[in-house]
Amino acid sequence: MIFRQGGGAPATGALEALPDSPGTHPDDQDLARLRADFDGYRIWRAVRRDGLLGEWVATLHNPRAGVDPTVMCPTADTLRAALVEEAERARRGRDRDRTPVSE
């Protein structure tokens, strides 16, 4: 739903739904799925200089979930693939850390 400032005195800061709002943004479902599947990250859409949505961004909050602190991709699908690879890299690193060193 799209909201705008309005309704009453400007000082109130009240929000009202636009009557012709189209509903949720098409990317909302993709964002929700990514966030549910990769809960070790904060995931959002960057905003370009012109105000339009840009890259899909994931910032690492749980070091067990990945390696790179920030991952940016042009689409939800490419971000998903990159985060799957990040999880694999993190797993390989943990496995390597558990491997006994031979003397």
mmCIF file with all atom_site columns, C-alpha atoms in Angstrom:
data_model
loop_
_atom_site.group_PDB
_atom_site.id
_atom_site.type_symbol
_atom_site.label_atom_id
_atom_site.label_alt_id
_atom_site.label_comp_id
_atom_site.label_asym_id
_atom_site.label_entity_id
_atom_site.label_seq_id
_atom_site.pdbx_PDB_ins_code
_atom_site.Cartn_x
_atom_site.Cartn_y
_atom_site.Cartn_z
_atom_site.occupancy
_atom_site.B_iso_or_equiv
_atom_site.pdbx_formal_charge
_atom_site.auth_seq_id
_atom_site.auth_comp_id
_atom_site.auth_asym_id
_atom_site.auth_atom_id
_atom_site.pdbx_PDB_model_num
ATOM 1   C CA . MET A 1 1   ? 0.000  0.000   0.000  1.00 0.00 ? 1   MET A CA 1
ATOM 2   C CA . ILE A 1 2   ? 1.283  3.485   -0.785 1.00 0.00 ? 2   ILE A CA 1
ATOM 3   C CA . PHE A 1 3   ? 1.081  6.147   1.893  1.00 0.00 ? 3   PHE A CA 1
ATOM 4   C CA . ARG A 1 4   ? 1.520  9.871   1.755  1.00 0.00 ? 4   ARG A CA 1
ATOM 5   C CA . GLN A 1 5   ? 1.827  12.600  4.307  1.00 0.00 ? 5   GLN A CA 1
ATOM 6   C CA . GLY A 1 6   ? -1.491 14.284  4.754  1.00 0.00 ? 6   GLY A CA 1
ATOM 7   C CA . GLY A 1 7   ? -4.796 14.229  6.511  1.00 0.00 ? 7   GLY A CA 1
ATOM 8   C CA . GLY A 1 8   ? -5.290 17.174  8.776  1.00 0.00 ? 8   GLY A CA 1
ATOM 9   C CA . ALA A 1 9   ? -2.713 19.675  9.897  1.00 0.00 ? 9   ALA A CA 1
ATOM 10  C CA . PRO A 1 10  ? 0.781  19.110  8.471  1.00 0.00 ? 10  PRO A CA 1
ATOM 11  C CA . ALA A 1 11  ? 2.239  19.109  11.968 1.00 0.00 ? 11  ALA A CA 1
ATOM 12  C CA . THR A 1 12  ? 0.376  15.908  12.868 1.00 0.00 ? 12  THR A CA 1
ATOM 13  C CA . GLY A 1 13  ? 2.478  13.782  10.532 1.00 0.00 ? 13  GLY A CA 1
ATOM 14  C CA . ALA A 1 14  ? -0.492 11.482  9.908  1.00 0.00 ? 14  ALA A CA 1
ATOM 15  C CA . LEU A 1 15  ? -0.248 9.038   7.028  1.00 0.00 ? 15  LEU A CA 1
ATOM 16  C CA . GLU A 1 16  ? -3.163 8.134   4.789  1.00 0.00 ? 16  GLU A CA 1
ATOM 17  C CA . ALA A 1 17  ? -3.460 5.472   2.134  1.00 0.00 ? 17  ALA A CA 1
ATOM 18  C CA . LEU A 1 18  ? -3.788 6.705   -1.414 1.00 0.00 ? 18  LEU A CA 1
ATOM 19  C CA . PRO A 1 19  ? -7.151 5.578   -2.745 1.00 0.00 ? 19  PRO A CA 1
ATOM 20  C CA . ASP A 1 20  ? -5.740 4.288   -6.037 1.00 0.00 ? 20  ASP A CA 1
ATOM 21  C CA . SER A 1 21  ? -2.650 2.578   -4.603 1.00 0.00 ? 21  SER A CA 1
ATOM 22  C CA . PRO A 1 22  ? -1.842 -0.623  -6.478 1.00 0.00 ? 22  PRO A CA 1
ATOM 23  C CA . GLY A 1 23  ? -1.014 -2.630  -3.347 1.00 0.00 ? 23  GLY A CA 1
ATOM 24  C CA . THR A 1 24  ? 2.375  -4.008  -2.494 1.00 0.00 ? 24  THR A CA 1
ATOM 25  C CA . HIS A 1 25  ? 5.454  -3.525  -4.632 1.00 0.00 ? 25  HIS A CA 1
ATOM 26  C CA . PRO A 1 26  ? 6.217  -6.485  -6.926 1.00 0.00 ? 26  PRO A CA 1
ATOM 27  C CA . ASP A 1 27  ? 9.571  -7.013  -5.162 1.00 0.00 ? 27  ASP A CA 1
ATOM 28  C CA . ASP A 1 28  ? 7.996  -7.397  -1.699 1.00 0.00 ? 28  ASP A CA 1
ATOM 29  C CA . GLN A 1 29  ? 7.487  -11.158 -2.063 1.00 0.00 ? 29  GLN A CA 1
ATOM 30  C CA . ASP A 1 30  ? 11.042 -11.672 -3.307 1.00 0.00 ? 30  ASP A CA 1
ATOM 31  C CA . LEU A 1 31  ? 12.377 -9.616  -0.390 1.00 0.00 ? 31  LEU A CA 1
ATOM 32  C CA . ALA A 1 32  ? 10.291 -11.570 2.111  1.00 0.00 ? 32  ALA A CA 1
ATOM 33  C CA . ARG A 1 33  ? 11.509 -14.916 0.723  1.00 0.00 ? 33  ARG A CA 1
ATOM 34  C CA . LEU A 1 34  ? 15.146 -13.818 0.718  1.00 0.00 ? 34  LEU A CA 1
ATOM 35  C CA . ARG A 1 35  ? 14.872 -12.506 4.272  1.00 0.00 ? 35  ARG A CA 1
ATOM 36  C CA . ALA A 1 36  ? 13.241 -15.740 5.456  1.00 0.00 ? 36  ALA A CA 1
ATOM 37  C CA . ASP A 1 37  ? 15.787 -17.950 3.693  1.00 0.00 ? 37  ASP A CA 1
ATOM 38  C CA . PHE A 1 38  ? 18.887 -15.947 4.648  1.00 0.00 ? 38  PHE A CA 1
ATOM 39  C CA . ASP A 1 39  ? 18.250 -14.684 8.168  1.00 0.00 ? 39  ASP A CA 1
ATOM 40  C CA . GLY A 1 40  ? 21.955 -14.060 8.798  1.00 0.00 ? 40  GLY A CA 1
ATOM 41  C CA . TYR A 1 41  ? 21.690 -11.009 6.519  1.00 0.00 ? 41  TYR A CA 1
ATOM 42  C CA . ARG A 1 42  ? 19.875 -7.705  6.395  1.00 0.00 ? 42  ARG A CA 1
ATOM 43  C CA . ILE A 1 43  ? 18.435 -7.611  2.864  1.00 0.00 ? 43  ILE A CA 1
ATOM 44  C CA . TRP A 1 44  ? 16.999 -4.599  1.053  1.00 0.00 ? 44  TRP A CA 1
ATOM 45  C CA . ARG A 1 45  ? 16.844 -2.750  -2.264 1.00 0.00 ? 45  ARG A CA 1
ATOM 46  C CA . ALA A 1 46  ? 19.263 0.125   -2.702 1.00 0.00 ? 46  ALA A CA 1
ATOM 47  C CA . VAL A 1 47  ? 17.873 3.423   -3.968 1.00 0.00 ? 47  VAL A CA 1
ATOM 48  C CA . ARG A 1 48  ? 19.612 4.998   -6.947 1.00 0.00 ? 48  ARG A CA 1
ATOM 49  C CA . ARG A 1 49  ? 20.432 8.696   -7.274 1.00 0.00 ? 49  ARG A CA 1
ATOM 50  C CA . ASP A 1 50  ? 17.348 9.186   -9.430 1.00 0.00 ? 50  ASP A CA 1
ATOM 51  C CA . GLY A 1 51  ? 15.138 7.735   -6.675 1.00 0.00 ? 51  GLY A CA 1
ATOM 52  C CA . LEU A 1 52  ? 14.414 4.444   -8.450 1.00 0.00 ? 52  LEU A CA 1
ATOM 53  C CA . LEU A 1 53  ? 15.172 1.081   -6.896 1.00 0.00 ? 53  LEU A CA 1
ATOM 54  C CA . GLY A 1 54  ? 18.625 -0.234  -7.680 1.00 0.00 ? 54  GLY A CA 1
ATOM 55  C CA . GLU A 1 55  ? 20.740 -3.181  -6.590 1.00 0.00 ? 55  GLU A CA 1
ATOM 56  C CA . TRP A 1 56  ? 19.601 -5.954  -4.274 1.00 0.00 ? 56  TRP A CA 1
ATOM 57  C CA . VAL A 1 57  ? 21.830 -5.743  -1.191 1.00 0.00 ? 57  VAL A CA 1
ATOM 58  C CA . ALA A 1 58  ? 22.594 -8.158  1.645  1.00 0.00 ? 58  ALA A CA 1
ATOM 59  C CA . THR A 1 59  ? 24.686 -7.143  4.664  1.00 0.00 ? 59  THR A CA 1
ATOM 60  C CA . LEU A 1 60  ? 26.116 -9.948  6.772  1.00 0.00 ? 60  LEU A CA 1
ATOM 61  C CA . HIS A 1 61  ? 25.039 -9.954  10.432 1.00 0.00 ? 61  HIS A CA 1
ATOM 62  C CA . ASN A 1 62  ? 25.917 -13.539 11.333 1.00 0.00 ? 62  ASN A CA 1
ATOM 63  C CA . PRO A 1 63  ? 29.453 -14.581 10.340 1.00 0.00 ? 63  PRO A CA 1
ATOM 64  C CA . ARG A 1 64  ? 28.337 -18.222 10.188 1.00 0.00 ? 64  ARG A CA 1
ATOM 65  C CA . ALA A 1 65  ? 26.018 -17.301 7.279  1.00 0.00 ? 65  ALA A CA 1
ATOM 66  C CA . GLY A 1 66  ? 28.639 -16.015 4.861  1.00 0.00 ? 66  GLY A CA 1
ATOM 67  C CA . VAL A 1 67  ? 32.065 -14.523 4.253  1.00 0.00 ? 67  VAL A CA 1
ATOM 68  C CA . ASP A 1 68  ? 31.784 -11.181 2.445  1.00 0.00 ? 68  ASP A CA 1
ATOM 69  C CA . PRO A 1 69  ? 30.320 -8.403  4.607  1.00 0.00 ? 69  PRO A CA 1
ATOM 70  C CA . THR A 1 70  ? 28.171 -6.990  1.787  1.00 0.00 ? 70  THR A CA 1
ATOM 71  C CA . VAL A 1 71  ? 26.798 -8.648  -1.345 1.00 0.00 ? 71  VAL A CA 1
ATOM 72  C CA . MET A 1 72  ? 25.184 -6.583  -4.123 1.00 0.00 ? 72  MET A CA 1
ATOM 73  C CA . CYS A 1 73  ? 23.451 -8.013  -7.202 1.00 0.00 ? 73  CYS A CA 1
ATOM 74  C CA . PRO A 1 74  ? 21.188 -6.660  -9.959 1.00 0.00 ? 74  PRO A CA 1
ATOM 75  C CA . THR A 1 75  ? 18.297 -9.105  -9.368 1.00 0.00 ? 75  THR A CA 1
ATOM 76  C CA . ALA A 1 76  ? 16.702 -11.129 -6.569 1.00 0.00 ? 76  ALA A CA 1
ATOM 77  C CA . ASP A 1 77  ? 17.679 -14.362 -8.332 1.00 0.00 ? 77  ASP A CA 1
ATOM 78  C CA . THR A 1 78  ? 21.341 -13.386 -8.640 1.00 0.00 ? 78  THR A CA 1
ATOM 79  C CA . LEU A 1 79  ? 21.393 -12.277 -5.001 1.00 0.00 ? 79  LEU A CA 1
ATOM 80  C CA . ARG A 1 80  ? 19.900 -15.623 -3.957 1.00 0.00 ? 80  ARG A CA 1
ATOM 81  C CA . ALA A 1 81  ? 22.574 -17.499 -5.933 1.00 0.00 ? 81  ALA A CA 1
ATOM 82  C CA . ALA A 1 82  ? 25.321 -15.328 -4.415 1.00 0.00 ? 82  ALA A CA 1
ATOM 83  C CA . LEU A 1 83  ? 24.026 -15.921 -0.878 1.00 0.00 ? 83  LEU A CA 1
ATOM 84  C CA . VAL A 1 84  ? 23.889 -19.677 -1.464 1.00 0.00 ? 84  VAL A CA 1
ATOM 85  C CA . GLU A 1 85  ? 27.533 -19.483 -2.553 1.00 0.00 ? 85  GLU A CA 1
ATOM 86  C CA . GLU A 1 86  ? 28.346 -17.344 0.513  1.00 0.00 ? 86  GLU A CA 1
ATOM 87  C CA . ALA A 1 87  ? 26.809 -20.007 2.768  1.00 0.00 ? 87  ALA A CA 1
ATOM 88  C CA . GLU A 1 88  ? 28.917 -22.663 1.052  1.00 0.00 ? 88  GLU A CA 1
ATOM 89  C CA . ARG A 1 89  ? 32.080 -20.580 1.469  1.00 0.00 ? 89  ARG A CA 1
ATOM 90  C CA . ALA A 1 90  ? 31.314 -20.108 5.162  1.00 0.00 ? 90  ALA A CA 1
ATOM 91  C CA . ARG A 1 91  ? 30.678 -23.848 5.581  1.00 0.00 ? 91  ARG A CA 1
ATOM 92  C CA . ARG A 1 92  ? 33.963 -24.722 3.843  1.00 0.00 ? 92  ARG A CA 1
ATOM 93  C CA . GLY A 1 93  ? 35.774 -22.290 6.139  1.00 0.00 ? 93  GLY A CA 1
ATOM 94  C CA . ARG A 1 94  ? 34.236 -23.873 9.237  1.00 0.00 ? 94  ARG A CA 1
ATOM 95  C CA . ASP A 1 95  ? 35.101 -27.360 7.966  1.00 0.00 ? 95  ASP A CA 1
ATOM 96  C CA . ARG A 1 96  ? 38.686 -26.271 7.328  1.00 0.00 ? 96  ARG A CA 1
ATOM 97  C CA . ASP A 1 97  ? 38.908 -24.834 10.852 1.00 0.00 ? 97  ASP A CA 1
ATOM 98  C CA . ARG A 1 98  ? 37.776 -28.177 12.325 1.00 0.00 ? 98  ARG A CA 1
ATOM 99  C CA . THR A 1 99  ? 40.197 -30.298 10.313 1.00 0.00 ? 99  THR A CA 1
ATOM 100 C CA . PRO A 1 100 ? 43.010 -31.502 12.573 1.00 0.00 ? 100 PRO A CA 1
ATOM 101 C CA . VAL A 1 101 ? 46.456 -30.379 11.589 1.00 0.00 ? 101 VAL A CA 1
ATOM 102 C CA . SER A 1 102 ? 48.745 -33.322 10.892 1.00 0.00 ? 102 SER A CA 1
ATOM 103 C CA . GLU A 1 103 ? 52.206 -33.140 12.359 1.00 0.00 ? 103 GLU A CA 1
#
